[in-house]
Tab-separated table of C-alpha atoms in Angstrom:
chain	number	residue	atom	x	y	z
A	1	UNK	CA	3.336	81.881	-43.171
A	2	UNK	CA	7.246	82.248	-42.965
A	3	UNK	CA	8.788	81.156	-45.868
A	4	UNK	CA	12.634	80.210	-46.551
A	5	UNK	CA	14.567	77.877	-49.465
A	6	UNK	CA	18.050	77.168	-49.009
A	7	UNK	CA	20.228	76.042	-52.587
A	8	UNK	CA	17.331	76.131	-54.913
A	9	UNK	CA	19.571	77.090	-57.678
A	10	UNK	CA	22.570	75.282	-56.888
A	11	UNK	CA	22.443	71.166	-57.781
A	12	UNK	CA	25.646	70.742	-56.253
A	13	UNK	CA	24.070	71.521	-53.100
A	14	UNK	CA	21.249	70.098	-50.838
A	15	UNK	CA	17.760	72.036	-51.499
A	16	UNK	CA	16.002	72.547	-48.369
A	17	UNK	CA	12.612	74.415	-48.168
A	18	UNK	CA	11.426	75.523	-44.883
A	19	UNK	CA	7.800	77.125	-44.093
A	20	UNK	CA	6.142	77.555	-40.802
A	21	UNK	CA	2.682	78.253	-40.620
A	22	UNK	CA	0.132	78.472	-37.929
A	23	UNK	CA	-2.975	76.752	-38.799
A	24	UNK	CA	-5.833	78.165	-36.053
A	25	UNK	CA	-8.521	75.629	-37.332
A	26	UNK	CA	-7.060	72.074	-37.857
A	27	UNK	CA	-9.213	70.739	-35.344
A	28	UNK	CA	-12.773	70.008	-34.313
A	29	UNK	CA	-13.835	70.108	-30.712
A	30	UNK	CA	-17.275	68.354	-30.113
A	31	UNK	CA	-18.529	68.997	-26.017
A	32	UNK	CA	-14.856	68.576	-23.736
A	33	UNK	CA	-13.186	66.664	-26.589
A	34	UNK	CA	-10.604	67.919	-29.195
A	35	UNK	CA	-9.715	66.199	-32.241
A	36	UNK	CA	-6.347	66.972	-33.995
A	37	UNK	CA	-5.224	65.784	-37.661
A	38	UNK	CA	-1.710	66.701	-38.161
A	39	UNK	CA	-1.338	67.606	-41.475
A	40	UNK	CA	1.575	66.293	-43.488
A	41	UNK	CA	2.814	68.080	-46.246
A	42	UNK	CA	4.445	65.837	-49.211
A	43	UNK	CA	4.198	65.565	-53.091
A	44	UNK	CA	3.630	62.109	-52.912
A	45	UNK	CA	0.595	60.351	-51.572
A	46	UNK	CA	-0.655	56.513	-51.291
A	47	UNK	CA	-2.697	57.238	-54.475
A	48	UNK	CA	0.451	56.763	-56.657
A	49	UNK	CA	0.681	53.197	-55.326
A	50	UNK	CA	-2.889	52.195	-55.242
A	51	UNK	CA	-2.452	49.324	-58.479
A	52	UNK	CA	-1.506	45.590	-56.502
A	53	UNK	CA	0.378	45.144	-59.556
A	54	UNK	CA	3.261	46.885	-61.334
A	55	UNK	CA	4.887	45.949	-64.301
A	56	UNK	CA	7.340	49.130	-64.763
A	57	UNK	CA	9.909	50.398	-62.021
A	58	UNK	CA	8.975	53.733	-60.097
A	59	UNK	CA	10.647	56.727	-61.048
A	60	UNK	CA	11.136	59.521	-58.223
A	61	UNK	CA	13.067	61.882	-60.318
A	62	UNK	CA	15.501	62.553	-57.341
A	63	UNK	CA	16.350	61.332	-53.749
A	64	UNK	CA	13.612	62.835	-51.166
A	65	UNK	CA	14.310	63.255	-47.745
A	66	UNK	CA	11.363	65.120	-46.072
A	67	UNK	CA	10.628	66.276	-42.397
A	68	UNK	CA	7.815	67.706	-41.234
A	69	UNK	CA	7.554	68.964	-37.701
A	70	UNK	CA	4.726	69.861	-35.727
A	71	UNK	CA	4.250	71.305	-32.533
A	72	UNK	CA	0.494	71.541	-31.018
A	73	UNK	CA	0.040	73.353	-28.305
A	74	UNK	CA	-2.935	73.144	-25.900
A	75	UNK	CA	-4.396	74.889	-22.889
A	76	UNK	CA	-3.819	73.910	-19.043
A	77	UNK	CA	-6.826	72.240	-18.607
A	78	UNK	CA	-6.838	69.415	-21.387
A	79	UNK	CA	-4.720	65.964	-21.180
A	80	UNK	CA	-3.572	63.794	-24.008
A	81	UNK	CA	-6.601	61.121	-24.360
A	82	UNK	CA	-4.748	59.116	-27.386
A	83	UNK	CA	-1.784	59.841	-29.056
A	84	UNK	CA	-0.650	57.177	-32.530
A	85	UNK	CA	1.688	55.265	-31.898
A	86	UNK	CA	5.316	55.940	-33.380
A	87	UNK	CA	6.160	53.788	-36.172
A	88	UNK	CA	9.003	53.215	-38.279
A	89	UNK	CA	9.213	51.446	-41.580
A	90	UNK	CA	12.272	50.448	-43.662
A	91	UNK	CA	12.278	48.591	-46.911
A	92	UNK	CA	14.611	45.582	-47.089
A	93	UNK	CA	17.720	47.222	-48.590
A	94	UNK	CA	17.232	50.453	-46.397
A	95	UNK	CA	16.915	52.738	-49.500
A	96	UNK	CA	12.948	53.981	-48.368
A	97	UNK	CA	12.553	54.461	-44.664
A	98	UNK	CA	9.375	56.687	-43.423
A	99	UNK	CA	8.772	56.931	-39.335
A	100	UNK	CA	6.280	58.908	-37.354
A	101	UNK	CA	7.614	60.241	-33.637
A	102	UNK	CA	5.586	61.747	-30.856
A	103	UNK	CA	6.658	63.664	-27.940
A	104	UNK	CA	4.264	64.306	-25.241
A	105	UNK	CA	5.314	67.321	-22.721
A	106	UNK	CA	2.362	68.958	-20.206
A	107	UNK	CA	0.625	71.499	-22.572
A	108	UNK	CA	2.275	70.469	-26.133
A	109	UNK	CA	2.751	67.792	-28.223
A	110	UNK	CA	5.416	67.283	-30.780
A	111	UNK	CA	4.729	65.698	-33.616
A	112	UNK	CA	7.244	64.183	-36.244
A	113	UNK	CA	7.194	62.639	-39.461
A	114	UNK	CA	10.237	61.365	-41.705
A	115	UNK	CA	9.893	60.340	-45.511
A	116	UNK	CA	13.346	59.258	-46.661
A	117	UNK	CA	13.732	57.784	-50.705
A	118	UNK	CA	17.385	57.449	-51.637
A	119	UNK	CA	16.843	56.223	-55.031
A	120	UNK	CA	15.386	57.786	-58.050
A	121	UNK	CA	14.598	54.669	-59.534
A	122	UNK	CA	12.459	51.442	-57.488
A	123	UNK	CA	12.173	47.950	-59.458
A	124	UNK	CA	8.837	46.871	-59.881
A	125	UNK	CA	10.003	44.220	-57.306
A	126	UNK	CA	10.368	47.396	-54.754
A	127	UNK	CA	6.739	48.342	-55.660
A	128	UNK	CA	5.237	46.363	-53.317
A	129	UNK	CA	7.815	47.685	-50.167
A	130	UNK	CA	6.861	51.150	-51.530
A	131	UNK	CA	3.116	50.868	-51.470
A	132	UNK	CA	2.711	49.314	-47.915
A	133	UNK	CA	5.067	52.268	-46.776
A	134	UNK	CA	3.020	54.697	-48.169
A	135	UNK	CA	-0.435	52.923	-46.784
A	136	UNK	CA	1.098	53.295	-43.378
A	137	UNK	CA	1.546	56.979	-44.280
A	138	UNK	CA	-1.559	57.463	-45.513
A	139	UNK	CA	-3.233	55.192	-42.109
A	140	UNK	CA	-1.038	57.632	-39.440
A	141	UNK	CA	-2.425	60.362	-41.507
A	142	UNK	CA	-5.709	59.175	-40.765
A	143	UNK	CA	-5.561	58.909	-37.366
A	144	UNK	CA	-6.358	61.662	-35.239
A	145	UNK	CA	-5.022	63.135	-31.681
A	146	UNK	CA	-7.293	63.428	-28.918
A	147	UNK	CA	-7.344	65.920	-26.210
A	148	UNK	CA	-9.966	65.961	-23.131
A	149	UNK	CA	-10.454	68.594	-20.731
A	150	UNK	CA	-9.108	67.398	-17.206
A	151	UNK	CA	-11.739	66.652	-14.621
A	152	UNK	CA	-12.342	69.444	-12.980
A	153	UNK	CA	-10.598	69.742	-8.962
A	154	UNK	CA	-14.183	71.194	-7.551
């Protein structure tokens, strides 16, 4: 695990926190089949908008702009069997925006998620944008990456 924080104790400045791990069993393999969760890393979750109703507004506590970045890299003989689709999300006045981003290349796959909240405060109107943002977080979460080993040439 590297480890780095940029401006923690500065509020005039931008705090950035950047880790890179490697993470040797995220996966389950079951005969010639791999199946990949890419984990996303945030401190909010589709839990906190679970209620259909909300009578009070939704207080962040500060603007978040998250990006987590994941490359997976696989041997020679496997191929891409399904990959989620990219998807990008944007509440009406632009101020919560969340989008998902794959890259496919020949033995890796770049993975990309965005979670962008420019206001510390959301009406309770806003609740509703918020939650099905976060339910399409939570659903590409969900959904895993499948590899399959490539026919053999014999």
């Amino acid at each position: 695990l590297n480890m780095e924080s940029k401006n923690p104790d500065d509020p005039s400045q931008e705090f950035q926190h950047e880790f890179e791990l490697e993470i040797n069993d995220a996966f389950a393999i079951a005969k010639d089949t791999v199946f990949i969760k890419p984990l996303y890393l945030s401190e909010f979750s589709y839990a906190s908008f679970i209620d259909s109703n909300r009578n009070y507004p939704v207080n962040i506590n500060y603007p978040v702009n998250e990006t987590s970045y994941f490359q997976i890299n696989f041997p020679d003989e496997y191929q891409i069997a399904f990959l989620p689709g990219s998807l990008k999300l944007i509440n009406q006045d632009g101020t919560a925006e969340y989008q998902f981003l794959t890259e496919e290349k020949t033995t890796n796959l770049q993975v990309i998620q965005k979670l962008n909240l420019k206001k510390q405060v959301y009406s309770e109107t806003e609740y509703l944008e918020l939650q099905e943002i976060f339910r399409n977080v939570n659903n590409k979460n969900l959904q895993e990456i499948l590899l399959v080993k490539k026919p053999s040439m014999e």
